[in-house]
PDB file of C-alpha atoms and ligand atoms in Angstrom:
ATOM      1  CA  UNK X   1      -0.135  -0.135  -0.030  1.00  0.00           C
ATOM      2  CA  UNK X   2       1.531   3.443  -0.837  1.00  0.00           C
ATOM      3  CA  UNK X   3       1.016   6.641   1.100  1.00  0.00           C
ATOM      4  CA  UNK X   4      -1.278   8.026  -1.252  1.00  0.00           C
ATOM      5  CA  UNK X   5      -3.622   4.613  -0.482  1.00  0.00           C
ATOM      6  CA  UNK X   6      -2.996   4.992   3.021  1.00  0.00           C
ATOM      7  CA  UNK X   7      -4.157   8.646   3.332  1.00  0.00           C
ATOM      8  CA  UNK X   8      -7.243   7.740   1.104  1.00  0.00           C
ATOM      9  CA  UNK X   9      -8.099   4.961   3.905  1.00  0.00           C
ATOM     10  CA  UNK X  10      -7.381   7.203   6.818  1.00  0.00           C
ATOM     11  CA  UNK X  11      -9.652   9.597   5.216  1.00  0.00           C
ATOM     12  CA  UNK X  12     -12.393   7.446   4.531  1.00  0.00           C
ATOM     13  CA  UNK X  13     -12.579   5.697   7.980  1.00  0.00           C
ATOM     14  CA  UNK X  14     -12.125   8.794   9.833  1.00  0.00           C
ATOM     15  CA  UNK X  15     -15.533  10.012   8.589  1.00  0.00           C
ATOM     16  CA  UNK X  16     -17.076   6.991   9.284  1.00  0.00           C
ATOM     17  CA  UNK X  17     -15.347   6.892  13.040  1.00  0.00           C
ATOM     18  CA  UNK X  18     -17.094  10.129  13.321  1.00  0.00           C
ATOM     19  CA  UNK X  19     -20.667   9.025  12.360  1.00  0.00           C
ATOM     20  CA  UNK X  20     -20.125   6.019  14.365  1.00  0.00           C
ATOM     21  CA  UNK X  21     -19.141   7.726  17.403  1.00  0.00           C
ATOM     22  CA  UNK X  22     -22.215   9.943  17.204  1.00  0.00           C
ATOM     23  CA  UNK X  23     -24.690   7.446  17.318  1.00  0.00           C
ATOM     24  CA  UNK X  24     -23.011   4.871  20.007  1.00  0.00           C
ATOM     25  CA  UNK X  25     -24.461   4.142  23.538  1.00  0.00           C
ATOM     26  CA  UNK X  26     -23.058   3.867  26.346  1.00  0.00           C
ATOM     27  CA  UNK X  27     -23.783   0.436  28.498  1.00  0.00           C
ATOM     28  CA  UNK X  28     -22.501  -0.251  31.828  1.00  0.00           C
ATOM     29  CA  UNK X  29     -19.685   2.437  31.168  1.00  0.00           C
ATOM     30  CA  UNK X  30     -18.506   1.553  28.150  1.00  0.00           C
ATOM     31  CA  UNK X  31     -19.431   2.684  24.708  1.00  0.00           C
ATOM     32  CA  UNK X  32     -21.150   0.340  22.152  1.00  0.00           C
ATOM     33  CA  UNK X  33     -21.115   1.060  18.443  1.00  0.00           C
ATOM     34  CA  UNK X  34     -24.110   1.147  16.346  1.00  0.00           C
ATOM     35  CA  UNK X  35     -23.468  -2.632  14.741  1.00  0.00           C
ATOM     36  CA  UNK X  36     -26.400  -4.928  16.048  1.00  0.00           C
ATOM     37  CA  UNK X  37     -25.305  -6.523  19.405  1.00  0.00           C
ATOM     38  CA  UNK X  38     -25.226 -10.517  19.356  1.00  0.00           C
ATOM     39  CA  UNK X  39     -25.118 -12.231  22.721  1.00  0.00           C
ATOM     40  CA  UNK X  40     -22.447 -14.529  22.604  1.00  0.00           C
ATOM     41  CA  UNK X  41     -19.225 -15.019  24.935  1.00  0.00           C
ATOM     42  CA  UNK X  42     -16.845 -16.452  22.184  1.00  0.00           C
ATOM     43  CA  UNK X  43     -16.396 -16.105  18.341  1.00  0.00           C
ATOM     44  CA  UNK X  44     -16.624 -19.090  16.232  1.00  0.00           C
ATOM     45  CA  UNK X  45     -15.318 -20.093  12.737  1.00  0.00           C
ATOM     46  CA  UNK X  46     -18.287 -18.687  10.768  1.00  0.00           C
ATOM     47  CA  UNK X  47     -17.614 -15.465  12.418  1.00  0.00           C
ATOM     48  CA  UNK X  48     -13.921 -15.187  11.515  1.00  0.00           C
ATOM     49  CA  UNK X  49     -13.758 -16.203   7.854  1.00  0.00           C
ATOM     50  CA  UNK X  50     -15.301 -13.148   6.373  1.00  0.00           C
ATOM     51  CA  UNK X  51     -12.943  -9.983   6.907  1.00  0.00           C
ATOM     52  CA  UNK X  52     -13.903  -6.750   5.630  1.00  0.00           C
ATOM     53  CA  UNK X  53     -10.738  -4.915   4.250  1.00  0.00           C
ATOM     54  CA  UNK X  54     -11.488  -3.040   1.239  1.00  0.00           C
ATOM     55  CA  UNK X  55      -8.122  -1.071   1.455  1.00  0.00           C
ATOM     56  CA  UNK X  56      -5.826  -3.909   2.494  1.00  0.00           C
ATOM     57  CA  UNK X  57      -7.533  -6.519   0.632  1.00  0.00           C
ATOM     58  CA  UNK X  58      -7.432  -4.435  -2.472  1.00  0.00           C
ATOM     59  CA  UNK X  59      -3.938  -5.285  -4.072  1.00  0.00           C
ATOM     60  CA  UNK X  60      -4.275  -9.149  -3.396  1.00  0.00           C
ATOM     61  CA  UNK X  61      -6.004 -11.461  -5.768  1.00  0.00           C
ATOM     62  CA  UNK X  62      -9.148 -13.525  -5.388  1.00  0.00           C
ATOM     63  CA  UNK X  63     -10.061 -14.029  -1.726  1.00  0.00           C
ATOM     64  CA  UNK X  64      -6.214 -14.288  -0.614  1.00  0.00           C
ATOM     65  CA  UNK X  65      -6.885 -11.765   1.733  1.00  0.00           C
ATOM     66  CA  UNK X  66      -9.743 -13.598   3.325  1.00  0.00           C
ATOM     67  CA  UNK X  67      -7.449 -16.646   3.537  1.00  0.00           C
ATOM     68  CA  UNK X  68      -4.465 -15.283   5.419  1.00  0.00           C
ATOM     69  CA  UNK X  69      -6.715 -13.298   7.806  1.00  0.00           C
ATOM     70  CA  UNK X  70      -8.572 -16.570   8.811  1.00  0.00           C
ATOM     71  CA  UNK X  71      -5.135 -18.416   9.183  1.00  0.00           C
ATOM     72  CA  UNK X  72      -4.036 -15.926  11.622  1.00  0.00           C
ATOM     73  CA  UNK X  73      -7.520 -15.801  13.416  1.00  0.00           C
ATOM     74  CA  UNK X  74      -7.797 -19.654  13.532  1.00  0.00           C
ATOM     75  CA  UNK X  75      -4.639 -19.335  15.694  1.00  0.00           C
ATOM     76  CA  UNK X  76      -6.332 -17.096  18.383  1.00  0.00           C
ATOM     77  CA  UNK X  77      -9.181 -19.549  18.518  1.00  0.00           C
ATOM     78  CA  UNK X  78      -6.686 -22.414  19.884  1.00  0.00           C
ATOM     79  CA  UNK X  79      -6.669 -20.798  23.276  1.00  0.00           C
ATOM     80  CA  UNK X  80      -9.693 -20.038  25.471  1.00  0.00           C
ATOM     81  CA  UNK X  81     -11.249 -16.147  25.466  1.00  0.00           C
ATOM     82  CA  UNK X  82     -10.920 -16.481  29.445  1.00  0.00           C
ATOM     83  CA  UNK X  83      -6.972 -16.721  29.086  1.00  0.00           C
ATOM     84  CA  UNK X  84      -6.360 -13.868  25.970  1.00  0.00           C
ATOM     85  CA  UNK X  85      -8.279 -11.101  28.145  1.00  0.00           C
ATOM     86  CA  UNK X  86      -7.553 -12.060  31.810  1.00  0.00           C
ATOM     87  CA  UNK X  87      -5.898  -8.398  33.119  1.00  0.00           C
ATOM     88  CA  UNK X  88      -2.359  -8.594  31.444  1.00  0.00           C
ATOM     89  CA  UNK X  89      -3.452 -11.852  29.771  1.00  0.00           C
ATOM     90  CA  UNK X  90      -1.312 -13.884  27.271  1.00  0.00           C
ATOM     91  CA  UNK X  91      -2.141 -12.277  24.414  1.00  0.00           C
ATOM     92  CA  UNK X  92      -0.891  -8.869  25.688  1.00  0.00           C
ATOM     93  CA  UNK X  93       2.313 -10.128  27.011  1.00  0.00           C
ATOM     94  CA  UNK X  94       2.764 -11.942  23.612  1.00  0.00           C
ATOM     95  CA  UNK X  95       2.310  -8.654  22.082  1.00  0.00           C
ATOM     96  CA  UNK X  96       4.595  -6.518  24.080  1.00  0.00           C
ATOM     97  CA  UNK X  97       7.114  -9.206  23.321  1.00  0.00           C
ATOM     98  CA  UNK X  98       6.538  -9.030  19.798  1.00  0.00           C
ATOM     99  CA  UNK X  99       6.633  -5.281  19.960  1.00  0.00           C
ATOM    100  CA  UNK X 100       9.559  -4.977  21.818  1.00  0.00           C
ATOM    101  CA  UNK X 101      11.477  -7.460  19.328  1.00  0.00           C
ATOM    102  CA  UNK X 102      10.310  -5.612  16.002  1.00  0.00           C
ATOM    103  CA  UNK X 103      12.435  -2.634  17.579  1.00  0.00           C
ATOM    104  CA  UNK X 104      15.058  -4.504  18.954  1.00  0.00           C
ATOM    105  CA  UNK X 105      15.828  -6.167  15.623  1.00  0.00           C
ATOM    106  CA  UNK X 106      15.921  -2.936  13.999  1.00  0.00           C
ATOM    107  CA  UNK X 107      12.505  -3.774  11.908  1.00  0.00           C
ATOM    108  CA  UNK X 108      10.736  -0.718  13.643  1.00  0.00           C
ATOM    109  CA  UNK X 109      12.930   2.420  14.145  1.00  0.00           C
ATOM    110  CA  UNK X 110      10.645   5.004  14.500  1.00  0.00           C
ATOM    111  CA  UNK X 111       7.183   6.142  14.317  1.00  0.00           C
ATOM    112  CA  UNK X 112       7.017   6.265  10.660  1.00  0.00           C
ATOM    113  CA  UNK X 113       8.155   2.484  10.433  1.00  0.00           C
ATOM    114  CA  UNK X 114       5.286   1.411  12.556  1.00  0.00           C
ATOM    115  CA  UNK X 115       2.412   2.456  10.198  1.00  0.00           C
ATOM    116  CA  UNK X 116       4.794   1.033   7.077  1.00  0.00           C
ATOM    117  CA  UNK X 117       5.111  -2.346   9.126  1.00  0.00           C
ATOM    118  CA  UNK X 118       1.472  -2.633   9.690  1.00  0.00           C
ATOM    119  CA  UNK X 119       0.404  -1.920   6.277  1.00  0.00           C
ATOM    120  CA  UNK X 120       3.177  -4.126   4.427  1.00  0.00           C
ATOM    121  CA  UNK X 121       2.116  -7.354   6.820  1.00  0.00           C
ATOM    122  CA  UNK X 122      -1.635  -6.291   6.323  1.00  0.00           C
ATOM    123  CA  UNK X 123      -1.738  -6.046   9.961  1.00  0.00           C
ATOM    124  CA  UNK X 124      -3.796  -3.144  10.035  1.00  0.00           C
ATOM    125  CA  UNK X 125      -3.613   0.792   9.065  1.00  0.00           C
ATOM    126  CA  UNK X 126      -2.532   2.826  11.649  1.00  0.00           C
ATOM    127  CA  UNK X 127      -3.813   6.402  12.251  1.00  0.00           C
ATOM    128  CA  UNK X 128      -2.245   8.308  15.075  1.00  0.00           C
ATOM    129  CA  UNK X 129      -5.302  10.774  15.454  1.00  0.00           C
ATOM    130  CA  UNK X 130      -4.377  12.811  18.355  1.00  0.00           C
ATOM    131  CA  UNK X 131      -1.422  13.498  20.224  1.00  0.00           C
ATOM    132  CA  UNK X 132      -1.338  15.799  23.446  1.00  0.00           C
ATOM    133  CA  UNK X 133       0.559  16.751  26.496  1.00  0.00           C
ATOM    134  CA  UNK X 134      -0.881  15.578  29.708  1.00  0.00           C
ATOM    135  CA  UNK X 135       0.568  15.740  33.375  1.00  0.00           C
ATOM    136  CA  UNK X 136       3.671  13.404  33.584  1.00  0.00           C
ATOM    137  CA  UNK X 137       3.559  12.523  29.808  1.00  0.00           C
ATOM    138  CA  UNK X 138       1.666  12.330  26.403  1.00  0.00           C
ATOM    139  CA  UNK X 139      -1.717  10.931  25.754  1.00  0.00           C
ATOM    140  CA  UNK X 140      -2.537   9.565  21.922  1.00  0.00           C
ATOM    141  CA  UNK X 141      -5.596   8.584  20.486  1.00  0.00           C
ATOM    142  CA  UNK X 142      -4.378   5.751  17.781  1.00  0.00           C
ATOM    143  CA  UNK X 143      -6.832   3.869  15.558  1.00  0.00           C
ATOM    144  CA  UNK X 144      -6.304   0.915  13.757  1.00  0.00           C
ATOM    145  CA  UNK X 145      -8.386   0.361  10.592  1.00  0.00           C
ATOM    146  CA  UNK X 146      -9.176  -2.973   8.963  1.00  0.00           C
ATOM    147  CA  UNK X 147      -7.439  -4.622  11.762  1.00  0.00           C
ATOM    148  CA  UNK X 148      -6.053  -8.582  11.205  1.00  0.00           C
ATOM    149  CA  UNK X 149      -7.559  -9.325  14.550  1.00  0.00           C
ATOM    150  CA  UNK X 150     -11.132  -8.143  14.343  1.00  0.00           C
ATOM    151  CA  UNK X 151     -12.329  -6.340  11.040  1.00  0.00           C
ATOM    152  CA  UNK X 152     -15.747  -7.908  10.232  1.00  0.00           C
ATOM    153  CA  UNK X 153     -16.469  -9.705  13.222  1.00  0.00           C
ATOM    154  CA  UNK X 154     -19.678  -9.358  14.909  1.00  0.00           C
ATOM    155  CA  UNK X 155     -20.643  -7.076  17.976  1.00  0.00           C
ATOM    156  CA  UNK X 156     -20.243  -9.183  21.115  1.00  0.00           C
ATOM    157  CA  UNK X 157     -20.380  -6.073  23.578  1.00  0.00           C
ATOM    158  CA  UNK X 158     -16.593  -5.831  24.250  1.00  0.00           C
ATOM    159  CA  UNK X 159     -13.073  -5.146  22.267  1.00  0.00           C
ATOM    160  CA  UNK X 160     -11.136  -8.216  21.960  1.00  0.00           C
ATOM    161  CA  UNK X 161      -7.589  -6.840  20.272  1.00  0.00           C
ATOM    162  CA  UNK X 162      -5.418  -7.818  23.150  1.00  0.00           C
ATOM    163  CA  UNK X 163      -2.474  -8.863  21.063  1.00  0.00           C
ATOM    164  CA  UNK X 164      -2.320  -5.605  19.162  1.00  0.00           C
ATOM    165  CA  UNK X 165      -2.895  -3.622  22.515  1.00  0.00           C
ATOM    166  CA  UNK X 166       0.174  -5.552  23.679  1.00  0.00           C
ATOM    167  CA  UNK X 167       2.317  -4.560  20.227  1.00  0.00           C
ATOM    168  CA  UNK X 168       1.480  -0.825  20.858  1.00  0.00           C
ATOM    169  CA  UNK X 169       2.732  -1.023  24.407  1.00  0.00           C
ATOM    170  CA  UNK X 170       5.746  -3.071  23.461  1.00  0.00           C
ATOM    171  CA  UNK X 171       6.754  -0.890  20.445  1.00  0.00           C
ATOM    172  CA  UNK X 172       6.307   2.388  21.941  1.00  0.00           C
ATOM    173  CA  UNK X 173       7.945   1.534  25.061  1.00  0.00           C
ATOM    174  CA  UNK X 174      11.188   0.187  23.359  1.00  0.00           C
ATOM    175  CA  UNK X 175      10.939   3.261  21.073  1.00  0.00           C
ATOM    176  CA  UNK X 176      10.783   5.612  23.729  1.00  0.00           C
ATOM    177  CA  UNK X 177      12.191   3.932  26.812  1.00  0.00           C
ATOM    178  CA  UNK X 178       9.230   4.973  28.944  1.00  0.00           C
ATOM    179  CA  UNK X 179       6.386   3.614  30.603  1.00  0.00           C
ATOM    180  CA  UNK X 180       3.224   3.034  27.914  1.00  0.00           C
ATOM    181  CA  UNK X 181      -0.202   2.242  29.081  1.00  0.00           C
ATOM    182  CA  UNK X 182      -2.709   1.303  26.420  1.00  0.00           C
ATOM    183  CA  UNK X 183      -6.301   0.047  26.427  1.00  0.00           C
ATOM    184  CA  UNK X 184      -8.288  -0.662  23.472  1.00  0.00           C
ATOM    185  CA  UNK X 185     -11.769   1.124  23.985  1.00  0.00           C
ATOM    186  CA  UNK X 186     -13.380   0.873  20.692  1.00  0.00           C
ATOM    187  CA  UNK X 187     -13.486  -2.194  18.355  1.00  0.00           C
ATOM    188  CA  UNK X 188     -15.187  -4.223  15.682  1.00  0.00           C
ATOM    189  CA  UNK X 189     -16.245  -6.574  18.463  1.00  0.00           C
ATOM    190  CA  UNK X 190     -18.107  -3.670  20.593  1.00  0.00           C
ATOM    191  CA  UNK X 191     -19.714  -2.350  17.358  1.00  0.00           C
ATOM    192  CA  UNK X 192     -17.811  -0.541  15.412  1.00  0.00           C
ATOM    193  CA  UNK X 193     -15.668  -0.524  11.961  1.00  0.00           C
ATOM    194  CA  UNK X 194     -12.224   0.112  13.349  1.00  0.00           C
ATOM    195  CA  UNK X 195     -10.368  -0.356  16.650  1.00  0.00           C
ATOM    196  CA  UNK X 196      -9.575   2.703  18.859  1.00  0.00           C
ATOM    197  CA  UNK X 197      -6.643   2.861  21.701  1.00  0.00           C
ATOM    198  CA  UNK X 198      -6.416   5.120  24.395  1.00  0.00           C
ATOM    199  CA  UNK X 199      -2.559   5.236  25.167  1.00  0.00           C
ATOM    200  CA  UNK X 200      -0.296   7.085  27.857  1.00  0.00           C
ATOM    201  CA  UNK X 201       3.322   7.661  27.429  1.00  0.00           C
ATOM    202  CA  UNK X 202       4.531   8.420  31.106  1.00  0.00           C
ATOM    203  CA  UNK X 203       7.468  10.711  31.200  1.00  0.00           C
TER     204      UNK X 203
HETATM  205 ZN1  LIG V 301     -10.135  -4.289  17.717  1.00  0.00          ZN
END
């Protein structure tokens, strides 16, 4: 994906984000997006085989995008959801280790490399939407579009991108040598068409 296509995708999703946030509901203190809520506590194979990735899937022939996205997701069905999401669960720790290693091995050397890496390996389209100074650090509003973990999944009432949350913590922590906190606050699986991470980099 070249820079022009990335920009097009970001412009498209930014307007969608605005619409979806405008029509969200707050349930038990958490935002739930406009997509119909489906009562289930885990995802099954039928849910994961149809990713919706019109930008990342564009330069791939046939339904190959759906094939490798499904392969990635099958890996995640190998463990119980309760393990993946428990506090600093296995997925977050795995993501942190991956993120740290991406920097240590020099694959990611700066913020620009993050976006390039994620697009090249079709993990997602990165949008650092907002960056602001706060007391003792910095706060970032990071969005990921067409996320390999969740794009196209049903709304089950809660975000599931723990691995990607960990990757953000690992990459940013290793690049800045500061303490980083990240939480996914909006996701396909909580009813939106994007992932949004609330990130703090502590001084
Ligand atoms: Zn997500």
